[in-house]
XYZ file of C-alpha atoms in Angstrom:
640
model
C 46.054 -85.479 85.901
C 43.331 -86.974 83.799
C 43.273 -84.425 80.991
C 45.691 -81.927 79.520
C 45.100 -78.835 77.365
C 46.713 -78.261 74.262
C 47.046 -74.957 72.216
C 48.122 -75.172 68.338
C 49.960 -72.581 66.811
C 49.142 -70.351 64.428
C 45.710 -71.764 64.044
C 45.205 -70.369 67.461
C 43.465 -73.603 68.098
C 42.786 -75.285 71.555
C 41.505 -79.219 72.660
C 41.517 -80.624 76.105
C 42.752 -84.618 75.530
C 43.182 -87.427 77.501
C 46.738 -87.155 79.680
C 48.706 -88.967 77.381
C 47.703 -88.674 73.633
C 49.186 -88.104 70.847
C 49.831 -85.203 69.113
C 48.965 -85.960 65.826
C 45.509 -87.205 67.047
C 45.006 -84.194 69.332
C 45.094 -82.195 66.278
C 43.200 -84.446 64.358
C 40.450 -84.137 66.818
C 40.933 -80.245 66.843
C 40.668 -80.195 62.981
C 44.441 -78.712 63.176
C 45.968 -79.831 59.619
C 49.339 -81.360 60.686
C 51.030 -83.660 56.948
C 51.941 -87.068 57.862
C 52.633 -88.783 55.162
C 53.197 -92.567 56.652
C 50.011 -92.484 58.578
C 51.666 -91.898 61.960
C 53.916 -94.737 62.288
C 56.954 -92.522 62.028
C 58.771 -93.586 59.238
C 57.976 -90.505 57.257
C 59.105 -87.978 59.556
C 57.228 -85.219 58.260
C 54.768 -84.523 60.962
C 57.553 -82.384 63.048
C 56.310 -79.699 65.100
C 57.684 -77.796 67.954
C 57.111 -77.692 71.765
C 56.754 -74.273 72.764
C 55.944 -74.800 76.322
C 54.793 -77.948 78.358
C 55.703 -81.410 79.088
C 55.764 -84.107 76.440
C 57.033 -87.707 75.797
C 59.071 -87.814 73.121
C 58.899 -91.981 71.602
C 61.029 -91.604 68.389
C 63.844 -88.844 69.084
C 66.144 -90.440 66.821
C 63.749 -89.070 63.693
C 65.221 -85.331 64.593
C 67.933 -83.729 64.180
C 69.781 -83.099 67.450
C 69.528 -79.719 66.409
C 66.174 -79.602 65.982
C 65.370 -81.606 68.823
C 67.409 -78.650 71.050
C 65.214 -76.221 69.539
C 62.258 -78.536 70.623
C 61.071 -80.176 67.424
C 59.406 -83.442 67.685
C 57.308 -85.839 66.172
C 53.728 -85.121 66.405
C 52.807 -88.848 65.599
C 55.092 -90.519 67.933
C 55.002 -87.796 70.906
C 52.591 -87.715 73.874
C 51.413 -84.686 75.737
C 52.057 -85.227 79.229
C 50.667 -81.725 80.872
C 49.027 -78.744 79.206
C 51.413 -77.482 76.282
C 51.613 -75.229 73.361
C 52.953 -76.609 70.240
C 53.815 -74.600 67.239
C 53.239 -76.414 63.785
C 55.845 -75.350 60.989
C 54.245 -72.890 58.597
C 54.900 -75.559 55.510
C 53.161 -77.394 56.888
C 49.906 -75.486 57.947
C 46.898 -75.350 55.621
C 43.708 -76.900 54.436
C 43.128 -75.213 51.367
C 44.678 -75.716 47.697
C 46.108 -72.681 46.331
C 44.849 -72.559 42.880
C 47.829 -70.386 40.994
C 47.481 -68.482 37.718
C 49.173 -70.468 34.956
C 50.423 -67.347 32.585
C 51.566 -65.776 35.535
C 53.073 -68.561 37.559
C 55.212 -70.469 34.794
C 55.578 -70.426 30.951
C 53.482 -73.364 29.519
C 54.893 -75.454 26.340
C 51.750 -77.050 25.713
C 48.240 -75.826 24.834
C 45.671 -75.809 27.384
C 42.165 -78.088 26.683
C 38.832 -78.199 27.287
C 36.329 -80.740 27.501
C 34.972 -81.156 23.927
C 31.905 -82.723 25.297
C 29.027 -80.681 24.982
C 26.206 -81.677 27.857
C 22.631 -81.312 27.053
C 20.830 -80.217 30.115
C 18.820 -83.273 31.047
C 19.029 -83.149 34.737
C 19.017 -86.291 37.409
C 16.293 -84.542 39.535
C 13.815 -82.055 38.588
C 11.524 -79.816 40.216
C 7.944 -80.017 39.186
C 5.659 -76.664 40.852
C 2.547 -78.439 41.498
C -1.023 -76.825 42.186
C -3.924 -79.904 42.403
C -7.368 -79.122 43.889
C -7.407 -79.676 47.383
C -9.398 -82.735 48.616
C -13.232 -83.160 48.794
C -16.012 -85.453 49.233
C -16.417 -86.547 45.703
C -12.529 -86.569 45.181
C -11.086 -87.820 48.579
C -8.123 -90.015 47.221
C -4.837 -90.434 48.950
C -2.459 -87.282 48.859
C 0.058 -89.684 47.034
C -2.468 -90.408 44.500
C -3.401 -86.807 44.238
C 0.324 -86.144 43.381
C 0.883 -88.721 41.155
C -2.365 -88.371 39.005
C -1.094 -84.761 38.662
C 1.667 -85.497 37.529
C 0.663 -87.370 35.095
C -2.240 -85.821 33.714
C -0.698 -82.317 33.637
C 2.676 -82.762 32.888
C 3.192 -86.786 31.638
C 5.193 -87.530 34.491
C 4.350 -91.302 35.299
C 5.374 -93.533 36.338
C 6.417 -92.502 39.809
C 7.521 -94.224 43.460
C 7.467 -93.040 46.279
C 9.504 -93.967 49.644
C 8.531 -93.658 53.086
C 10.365 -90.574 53.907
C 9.152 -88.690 51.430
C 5.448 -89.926 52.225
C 5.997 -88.847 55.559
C 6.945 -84.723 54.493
C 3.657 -85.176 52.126
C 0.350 -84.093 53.975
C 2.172 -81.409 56.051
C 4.493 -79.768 52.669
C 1.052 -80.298 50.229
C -0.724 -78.448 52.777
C 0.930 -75.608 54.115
C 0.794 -73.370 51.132
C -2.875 -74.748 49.930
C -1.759 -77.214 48.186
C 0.888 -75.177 45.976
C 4.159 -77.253 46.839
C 7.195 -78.706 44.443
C 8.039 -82.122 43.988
C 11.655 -83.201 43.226
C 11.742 -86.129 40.829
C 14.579 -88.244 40.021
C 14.792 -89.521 36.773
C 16.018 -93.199 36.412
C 15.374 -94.996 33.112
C 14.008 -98.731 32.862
C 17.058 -101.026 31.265
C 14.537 -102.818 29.086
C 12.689 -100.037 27.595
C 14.498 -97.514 28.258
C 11.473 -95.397 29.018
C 11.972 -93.370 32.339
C 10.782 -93.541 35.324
C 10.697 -91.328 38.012
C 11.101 -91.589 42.013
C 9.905 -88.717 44.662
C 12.584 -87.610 46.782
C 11.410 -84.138 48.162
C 8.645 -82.006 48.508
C 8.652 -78.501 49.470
C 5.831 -76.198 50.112
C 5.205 -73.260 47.729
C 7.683 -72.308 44.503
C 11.644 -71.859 45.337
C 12.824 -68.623 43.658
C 16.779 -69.825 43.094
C 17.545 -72.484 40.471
C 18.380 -75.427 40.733
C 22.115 -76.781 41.663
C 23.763 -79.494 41.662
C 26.982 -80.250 43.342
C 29.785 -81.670 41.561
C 33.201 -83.252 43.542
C 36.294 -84.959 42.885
C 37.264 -86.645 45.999
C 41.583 -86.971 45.160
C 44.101 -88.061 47.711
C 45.128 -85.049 47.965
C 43.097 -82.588 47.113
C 38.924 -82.087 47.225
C 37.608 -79.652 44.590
C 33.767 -79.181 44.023
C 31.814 -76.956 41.906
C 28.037 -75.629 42.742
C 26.186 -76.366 39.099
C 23.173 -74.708 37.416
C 21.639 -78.128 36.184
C 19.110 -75.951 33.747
C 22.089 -74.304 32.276
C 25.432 -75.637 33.023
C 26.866 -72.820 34.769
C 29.258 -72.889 37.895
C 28.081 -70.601 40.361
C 31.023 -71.194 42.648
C 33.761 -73.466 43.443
C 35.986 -74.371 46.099
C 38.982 -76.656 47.451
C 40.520 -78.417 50.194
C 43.406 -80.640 51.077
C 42.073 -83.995 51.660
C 41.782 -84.123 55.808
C 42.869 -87.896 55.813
C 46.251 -86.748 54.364
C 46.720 -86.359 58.799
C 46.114 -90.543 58.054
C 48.761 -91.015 55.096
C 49.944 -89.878 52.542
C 48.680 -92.502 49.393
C 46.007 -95.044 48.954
C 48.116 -97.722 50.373
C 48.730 -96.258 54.354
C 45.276 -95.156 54.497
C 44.018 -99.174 53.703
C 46.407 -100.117 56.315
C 44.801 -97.610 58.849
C 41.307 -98.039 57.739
C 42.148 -101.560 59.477
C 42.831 -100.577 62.382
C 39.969 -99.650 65.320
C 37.497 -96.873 64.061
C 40.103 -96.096 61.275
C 37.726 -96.846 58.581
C 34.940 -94.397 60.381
C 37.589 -91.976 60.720
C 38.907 -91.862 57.313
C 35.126 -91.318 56.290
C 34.533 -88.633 58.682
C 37.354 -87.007 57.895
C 36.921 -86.514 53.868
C 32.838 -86.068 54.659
C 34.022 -83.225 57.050
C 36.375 -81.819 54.217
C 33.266 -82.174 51.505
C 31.129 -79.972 53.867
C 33.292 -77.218 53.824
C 33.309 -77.441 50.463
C 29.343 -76.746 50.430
C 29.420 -74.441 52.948
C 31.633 -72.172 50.961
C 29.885 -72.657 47.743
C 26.939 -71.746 49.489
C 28.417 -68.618 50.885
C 29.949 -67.515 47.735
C 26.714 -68.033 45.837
C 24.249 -66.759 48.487
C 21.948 -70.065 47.381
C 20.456 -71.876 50.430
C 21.636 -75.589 50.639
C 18.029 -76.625 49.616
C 18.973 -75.630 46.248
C 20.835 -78.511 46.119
C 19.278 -81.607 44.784
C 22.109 -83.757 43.996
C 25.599 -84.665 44.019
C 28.007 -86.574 41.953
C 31.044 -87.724 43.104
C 34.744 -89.058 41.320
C 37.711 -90.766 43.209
C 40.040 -93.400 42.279
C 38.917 -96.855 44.013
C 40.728 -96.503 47.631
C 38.984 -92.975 47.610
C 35.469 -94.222 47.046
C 35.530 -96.906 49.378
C 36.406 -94.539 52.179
C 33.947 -91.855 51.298
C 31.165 -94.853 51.409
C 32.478 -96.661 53.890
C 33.391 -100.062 52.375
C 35.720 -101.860 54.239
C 39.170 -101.643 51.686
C 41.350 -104.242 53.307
C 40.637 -106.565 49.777
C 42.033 -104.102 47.626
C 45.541 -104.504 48.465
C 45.862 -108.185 48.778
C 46.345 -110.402 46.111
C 44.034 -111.020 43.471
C 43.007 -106.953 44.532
C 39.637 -106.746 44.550
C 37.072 -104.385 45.736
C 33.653 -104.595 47.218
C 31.652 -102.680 44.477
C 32.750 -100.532 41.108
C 28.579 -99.825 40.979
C 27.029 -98.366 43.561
C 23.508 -97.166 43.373
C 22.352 -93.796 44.441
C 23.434 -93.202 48.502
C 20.705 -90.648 50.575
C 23.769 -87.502 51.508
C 22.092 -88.177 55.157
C 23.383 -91.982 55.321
C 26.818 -90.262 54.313
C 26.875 -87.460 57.293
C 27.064 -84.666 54.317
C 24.943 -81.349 54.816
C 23.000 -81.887 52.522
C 19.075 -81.957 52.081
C 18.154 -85.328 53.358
C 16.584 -87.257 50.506
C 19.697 -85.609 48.286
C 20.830 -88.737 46.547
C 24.549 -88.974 45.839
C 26.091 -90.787 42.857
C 29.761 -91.981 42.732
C 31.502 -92.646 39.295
C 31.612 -96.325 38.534
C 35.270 -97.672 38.765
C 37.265 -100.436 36.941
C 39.572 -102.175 38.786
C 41.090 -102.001 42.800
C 43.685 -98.995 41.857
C 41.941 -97.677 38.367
C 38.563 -95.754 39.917
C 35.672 -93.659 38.957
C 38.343 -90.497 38.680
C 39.995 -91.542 35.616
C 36.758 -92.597 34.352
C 35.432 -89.500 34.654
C 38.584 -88.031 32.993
C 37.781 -90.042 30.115
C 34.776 -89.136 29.908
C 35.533 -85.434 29.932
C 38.405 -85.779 27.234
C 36.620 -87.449 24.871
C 38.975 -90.099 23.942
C 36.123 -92.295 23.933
C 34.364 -90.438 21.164
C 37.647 -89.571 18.836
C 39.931 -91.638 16.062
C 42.754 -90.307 17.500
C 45.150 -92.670 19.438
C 45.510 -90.893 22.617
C 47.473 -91.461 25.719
C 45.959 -90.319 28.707
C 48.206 -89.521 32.019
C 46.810 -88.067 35.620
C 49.949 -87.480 37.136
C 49.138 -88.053 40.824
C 49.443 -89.612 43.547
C 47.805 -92.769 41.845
C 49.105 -92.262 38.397
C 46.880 -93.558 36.204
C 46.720 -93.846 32.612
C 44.546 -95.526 29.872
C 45.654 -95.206 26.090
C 43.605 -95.694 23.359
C 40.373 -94.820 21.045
C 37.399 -95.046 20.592
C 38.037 -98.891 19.394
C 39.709 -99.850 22.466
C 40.739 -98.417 25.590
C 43.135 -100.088 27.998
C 44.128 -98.432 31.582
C 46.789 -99.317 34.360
C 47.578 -97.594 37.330
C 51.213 -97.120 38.157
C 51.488 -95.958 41.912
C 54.037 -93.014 41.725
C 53.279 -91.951 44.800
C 52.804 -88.531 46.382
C 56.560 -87.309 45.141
C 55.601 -85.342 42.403
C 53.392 -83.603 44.779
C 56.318 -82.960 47.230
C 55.537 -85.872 49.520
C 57.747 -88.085 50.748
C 60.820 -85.126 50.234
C 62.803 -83.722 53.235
C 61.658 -80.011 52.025
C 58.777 -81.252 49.927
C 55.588 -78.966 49.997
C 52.359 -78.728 47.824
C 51.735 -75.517 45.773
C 51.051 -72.776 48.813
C 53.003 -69.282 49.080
C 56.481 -69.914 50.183
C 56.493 -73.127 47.867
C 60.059 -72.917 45.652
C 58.158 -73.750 42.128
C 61.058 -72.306 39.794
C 65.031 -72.620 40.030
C 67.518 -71.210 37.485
C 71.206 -72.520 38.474
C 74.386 -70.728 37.124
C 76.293 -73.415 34.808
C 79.450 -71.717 36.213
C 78.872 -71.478 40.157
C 76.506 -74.090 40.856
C 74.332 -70.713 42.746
C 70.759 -71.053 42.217
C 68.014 -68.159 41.410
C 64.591 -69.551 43.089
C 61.085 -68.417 42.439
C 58.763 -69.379 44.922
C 54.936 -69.011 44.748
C 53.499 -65.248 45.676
C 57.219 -64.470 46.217
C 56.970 -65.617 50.141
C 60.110 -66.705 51.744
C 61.329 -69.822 50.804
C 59.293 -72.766 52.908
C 59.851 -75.712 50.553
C 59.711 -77.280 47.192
C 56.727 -77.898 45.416
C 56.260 -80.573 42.721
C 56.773 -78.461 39.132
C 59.874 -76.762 41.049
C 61.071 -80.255 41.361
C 61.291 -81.229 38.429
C 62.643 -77.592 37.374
C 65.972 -78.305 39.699
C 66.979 -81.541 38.617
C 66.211 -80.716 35.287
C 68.552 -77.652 35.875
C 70.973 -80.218 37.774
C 71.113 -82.533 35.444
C 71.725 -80.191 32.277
C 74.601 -78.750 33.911
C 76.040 -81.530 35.139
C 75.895 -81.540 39.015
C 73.477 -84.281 39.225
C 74.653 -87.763 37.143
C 72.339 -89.828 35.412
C 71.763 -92.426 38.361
C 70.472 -89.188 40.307
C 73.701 -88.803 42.628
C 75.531 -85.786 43.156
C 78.676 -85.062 41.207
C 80.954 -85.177 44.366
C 83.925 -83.229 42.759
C 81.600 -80.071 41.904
C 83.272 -77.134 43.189
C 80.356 -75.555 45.599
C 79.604 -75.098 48.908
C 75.919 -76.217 48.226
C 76.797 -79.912 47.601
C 77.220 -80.793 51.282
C 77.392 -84.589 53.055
C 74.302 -84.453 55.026
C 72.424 -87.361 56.945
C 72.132 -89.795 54.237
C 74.617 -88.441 51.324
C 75.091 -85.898 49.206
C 72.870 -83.102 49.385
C 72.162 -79.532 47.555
C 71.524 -76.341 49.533
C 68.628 -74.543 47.637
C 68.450 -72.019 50.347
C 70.569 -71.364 53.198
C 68.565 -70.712 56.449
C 68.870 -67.110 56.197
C 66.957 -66.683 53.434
C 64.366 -69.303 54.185
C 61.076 -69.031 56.043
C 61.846 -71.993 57.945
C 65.003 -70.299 59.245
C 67.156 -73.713 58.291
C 68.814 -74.727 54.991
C 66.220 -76.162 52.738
C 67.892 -78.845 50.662
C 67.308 -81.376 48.123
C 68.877 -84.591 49.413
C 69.777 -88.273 47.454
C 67.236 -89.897 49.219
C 64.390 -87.158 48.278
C 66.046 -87.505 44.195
C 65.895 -91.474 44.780
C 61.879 -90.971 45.375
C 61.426 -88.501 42.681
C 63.315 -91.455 40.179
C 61.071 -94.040 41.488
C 58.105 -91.847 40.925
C 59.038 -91.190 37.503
C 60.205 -94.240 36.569
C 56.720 -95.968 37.477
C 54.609 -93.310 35.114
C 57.064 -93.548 31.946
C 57.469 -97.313 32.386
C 53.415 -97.723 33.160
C 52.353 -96.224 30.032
C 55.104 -97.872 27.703
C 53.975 -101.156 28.835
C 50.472 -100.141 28.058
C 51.461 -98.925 24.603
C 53.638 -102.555 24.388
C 49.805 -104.185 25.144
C 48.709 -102.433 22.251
C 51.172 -102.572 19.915
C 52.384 -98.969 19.543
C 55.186 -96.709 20.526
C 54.888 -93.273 21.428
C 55.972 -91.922 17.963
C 52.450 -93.385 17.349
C 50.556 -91.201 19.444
C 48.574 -88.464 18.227
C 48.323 -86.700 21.400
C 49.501 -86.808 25.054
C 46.363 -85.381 27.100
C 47.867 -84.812 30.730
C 45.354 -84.520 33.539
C 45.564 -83.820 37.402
C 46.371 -80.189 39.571
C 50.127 -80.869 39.248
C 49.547 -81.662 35.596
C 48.137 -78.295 34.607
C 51.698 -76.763 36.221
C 54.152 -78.734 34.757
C 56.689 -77.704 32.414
C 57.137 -80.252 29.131
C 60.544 -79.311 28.516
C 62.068 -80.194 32.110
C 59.327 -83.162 32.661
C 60.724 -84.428 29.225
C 64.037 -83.619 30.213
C 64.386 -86.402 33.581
C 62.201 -88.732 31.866
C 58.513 -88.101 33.300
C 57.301 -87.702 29.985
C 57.888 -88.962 26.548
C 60.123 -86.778 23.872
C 57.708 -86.803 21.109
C 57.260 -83.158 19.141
C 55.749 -80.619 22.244
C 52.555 -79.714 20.212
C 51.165 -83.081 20.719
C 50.600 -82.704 24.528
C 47.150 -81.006 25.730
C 46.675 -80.209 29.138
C 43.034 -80.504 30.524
C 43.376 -80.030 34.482
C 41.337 -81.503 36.880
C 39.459 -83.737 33.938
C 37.823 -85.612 37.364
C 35.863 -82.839 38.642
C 35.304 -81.938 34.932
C 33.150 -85.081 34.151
C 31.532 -85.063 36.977
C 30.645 -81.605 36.311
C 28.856 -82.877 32.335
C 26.825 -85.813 34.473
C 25.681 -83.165 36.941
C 24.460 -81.361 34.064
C 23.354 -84.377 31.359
C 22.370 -87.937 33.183
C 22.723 -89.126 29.843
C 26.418 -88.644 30.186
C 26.266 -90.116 33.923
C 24.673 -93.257 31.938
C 27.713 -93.213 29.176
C 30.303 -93.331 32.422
C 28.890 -96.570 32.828
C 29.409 -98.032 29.414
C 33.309 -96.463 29.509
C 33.947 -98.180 32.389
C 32.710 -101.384 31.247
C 34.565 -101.135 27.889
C 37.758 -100.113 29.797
C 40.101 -103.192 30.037
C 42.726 -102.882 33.190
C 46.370 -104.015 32.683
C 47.728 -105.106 36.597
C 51.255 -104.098 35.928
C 52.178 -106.128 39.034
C 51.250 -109.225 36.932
C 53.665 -107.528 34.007
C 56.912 -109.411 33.999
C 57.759 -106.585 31.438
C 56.777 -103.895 33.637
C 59.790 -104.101 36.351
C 62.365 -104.325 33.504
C 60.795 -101.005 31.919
C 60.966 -99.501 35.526
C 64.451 -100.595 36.012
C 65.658 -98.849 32.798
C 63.980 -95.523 33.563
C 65.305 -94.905 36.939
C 67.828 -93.253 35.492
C 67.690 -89.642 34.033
C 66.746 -89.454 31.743
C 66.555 -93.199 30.541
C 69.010 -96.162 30.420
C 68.370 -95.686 26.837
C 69.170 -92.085 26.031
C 68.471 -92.382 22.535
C 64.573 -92.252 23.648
C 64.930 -88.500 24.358
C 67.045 -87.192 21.586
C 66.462 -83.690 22.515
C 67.841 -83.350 26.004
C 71.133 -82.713 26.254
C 73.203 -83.963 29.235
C 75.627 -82.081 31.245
C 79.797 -83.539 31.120
């Protein structure tokens, strides 16, 4: 048997394979979103699905329960289909899209909500210019590139202006197919010496386009895509739209995804897959708009460094050996055809520039967005994400640092973890007196997993109450049937099988608290080193501004309360959400602001906290909840 035939459930998706392959990459190849966090080597154990009928070969058995395995779960990454089969993927673990959620509805906020106070002035990258010269004659035979550019000059002091080959190419057939009424798209550089513009032909179109002109703004996360379809004349979003990041099948963080960008094709896979999940993203901006994709005429594009060099292509292996450095932080206008995007051809896309191997063009863009740049106010900036960056400062100074926390906070890397979908437990309230927990989860869908603000709501609740000590172990003598020995210690039922979706005990286990310390203790101990570097302590702050999709969930009292964030008076933290996709939404609107990216970046000055001897000492005191040093969070109050 040379092939096989496999059919995914519930996507109700099919792919014949080579006899033999994995599962994992049969459903890559089908576009069937299985999680694997470690990239497919295993370790993770995440990527468990379920053999409904057929023949497979099972490599790793020993990462499954021996119940599970009887009710025929494996390991999509480390199990080969060996005739046709069905195979059923858990329902946490199906889906492609983010769930945005509704924050007054969802969960009580304790801090206020911001907005960008940058104010764009529309100044576009590209314009359109209608055009209408007098055909050609025998007095005035000139070249239909001079007859362009003389137009453009003389009638609307457009000059001067270059023009490629491609464009040349669309020239005598687009000028002449509505008698010589056509548009020319422009892009508008500026010279570095004068600073006069200039202008370069990208497109021309026959006759006038009735819909504006868009622009298409995306921040490229690791886990998440979000873009937003832009009026460029007058800032507004016609539509937007989200995805998981399709290399998430690849790993989980920046890290696994270097290490399988290095192996054969994995670099041109990791590309195709986030171009693939990009496209979608038009496609349904498109549809929800009802604007042709020739209204677009460019894109601009954040991501952290990893991120960038995958959606470009640039080999990333440098980035995570020592002394971490990347191919490019400025890279000049790409054609969206050299990229495999849907875009009009000639439709030039701009990334953010970055600033160091793990501190990209996201967070510059987030600065950008906030303001902090602009403003007297000492301000600490945190995207809590799977990167974790932060920069603190002014508009004297600005120093950054990325701390790795990993995808935790975002439920990765959990036994039950989950991102924010229906089903996902995102609030827990847990009787002092019985240890029996109340859950919430998101549209009120039976209970699939734990998301990351529910996280932090449980041990929170734990560790108030006193079931959970401050080393993030379970008390062993609490008097509950939910604090169970499972496979590697203590763990707490949050709900029994009978009430889940999964129909097994979803649980929160040492191991899964041991990551969520580690995570935590690499933000709070990140930014006090940065604060050390500058001299201050976070009773010197002005404000907190938190960033990220996670970050515009969270709850200050319980993050505050197991040490993510610092206890300093609640009405200094602002949360701006996805402050990425925000500034690249102002330099879709105002090149002038695409141009001031540029200077942030270059006045940005990265800490390596790797090179910190003061950084693992921090980290060591705050993997404990909330802190070695208590007295840093005088108002939580610990459980006896």
């Amino acid at each position: 048997m040379n092939r096989v035939s496999i059919h995914f459930l519930p996507d109700d998706v099919k792919i014949e394979v080579p006899y033999g392959t994995l599962l994992l990459d049969a459903a890559l190849e089908a576009g069937v979103f299985i999680r694997a966090a470690c990239g497919g080597s295993g370790a993770c154990g995440q990527c468990k699905v379920r053999v409904v009928k057929g023949s497979v070969e099972a490599l790793m058995e020993e990462k499954v329960h021996a119940a599970a395995r009887a009710a025929g779960y494996v390991l999509a990454c480390q199990t080969r289909a060996i005739s046709d089969v069905t195979i059923e993927i858990p329902l946490a673990k199906v889906g492609r899209k983010v769930i945005p959620r509704d924050e007054a509805e969802r969960m009580r906020l304790t801090a206020r909500p911001m907005e960008s106070p940058i104010v764009p002035e529309p100044d576009p990258m590209t314009i359109r210019v209608f055009m209408h010269p007098p055909a050609p004659a025998t007095h005035d035979n000139v070249s239909d590139d001079e007859r362009l550019m003389r137009t453009l000059k003389v009638e609307h002091e457009i000059y001067p202006v270059a023009a490629g080959l491609d464009v040349l190419k669309q020239l005598p057939h687009e000028a002449r197919k509505e008698d010589w009424e056509f548009t020319a798209y422009l892009e508008v550089e500026t010279c570095h010496d004068t600073h006069n513009p200039w202008y370069r032909l990208t497109r021309v179109q026959a006759g006038h386009p009735s819909y504006p002109s868009m622009a298409l703004a995306v921040d490229i996360g690791t886990t998440s895509l979000w873009g937003e379809l832009v009026n460029v004349d007058t800032g507004e979003v016609k539509a937007r739209a989200s995805r998981y990041n399709p290399q998430i099948s690849m790993g989980d963080d920046v890290i696994s995804r270097i290490v399988y960008a290095l192996k054969k094709d994995g670099l041109e896979r990791l590309q195709t897959q986030v171009v693939k999940g990009i496209n979608e993203i038009v496609e349904e901006c498109l549809q929800k708009s009802k604007l042709p994709v020739d209204c677009i005429t460019y894109m601009v594009a954040a991501g952290n460094t990893v991120m960038t060099h995958l959606f470009l292509g640039l080999y990333p292996k440098y980035l995570r050996e020592w002394p971490y450095v990347p191919a490019a932080h400025n890279v000049a206008p790409v054609p969206a055809s050299v990229l495999g995007l849907n875009l009009p051809p000639q439709t030039h896309v701009r990334v953010f520039p970055g600033v160091a191997s793990y501190v990209g063009g996201d967070i510059v863009s987030g600065v950008l967005a906030n303001g902090m740049w602009q403003d007297e106010e000492m301000t600490l900036f945190i995207d809590i994400g799977t990167n974790g960056e932060i920069v603190a400062g002014n508009k004297d100074l600005l120093m950054t640092a990325s701390c790795s926390a990993g995808p935790a906070f975002e439920g990765g890397g959990l036994e039950f973890g989950m991102r924010a979908a229906p089903g996902a437990i995102e609030g827990i309230l847990i009787d002092p007196e019985t240890f029996e927990p109340m859950i919430r989860t998101i549209d009120s869908k039976p209970a699939l997993g734990i998301c990351g603000s529910g996280i932090i709501n449980i041990i929170s609740q734990m560790l108030k109450i006193g079931i959970l000590n401050q080393n993030g172990k379970y008390a062993s003598d609490a008097k509950t049937p939910r604090i169970r020995e499972g496979r590697s210690g203590l763990e707490y039922v949050i709900c029994w099988a009978k009430e889940s979706g999964l129909n097994q005990d979803i649980v929160l286990t040492e191991v899964d608290l041991d990551n969520i310390l580690r995570a935590k203790a690499a933000m709070f101990s990140g930014y006090t080193c940065l604060l050390d570097k500058i001299g201050l302590t976070v009773d010197a702050l002005d404000r907190v501004i938190i960033a990220g999709a996670f970050g515009s969930f969270i709850n200050l009292d319980h993050a505050v309360t197991i040490g993510l964030l610092p206890d300093i008076p609640r009405e200094k933290f602002l949360f701006i959400g996805n402050s990425s996709l925000k500034g690249a939404r102002l330099a879709c609107i105002d090149r002038k602001l695409y141009q001031k990216s540029r200077e942030i970046a270059h006045a940005m000055t990265n800490v390596e906290l790797s090179e910190d001897p003061t950084y693992m000492d921090n980290f060591m005191a705050a993997l404990f909840l909330p802190h070695t040093k208590v007295e840093l969070f005088p108002s939580v109050q610990l459980g006896q």
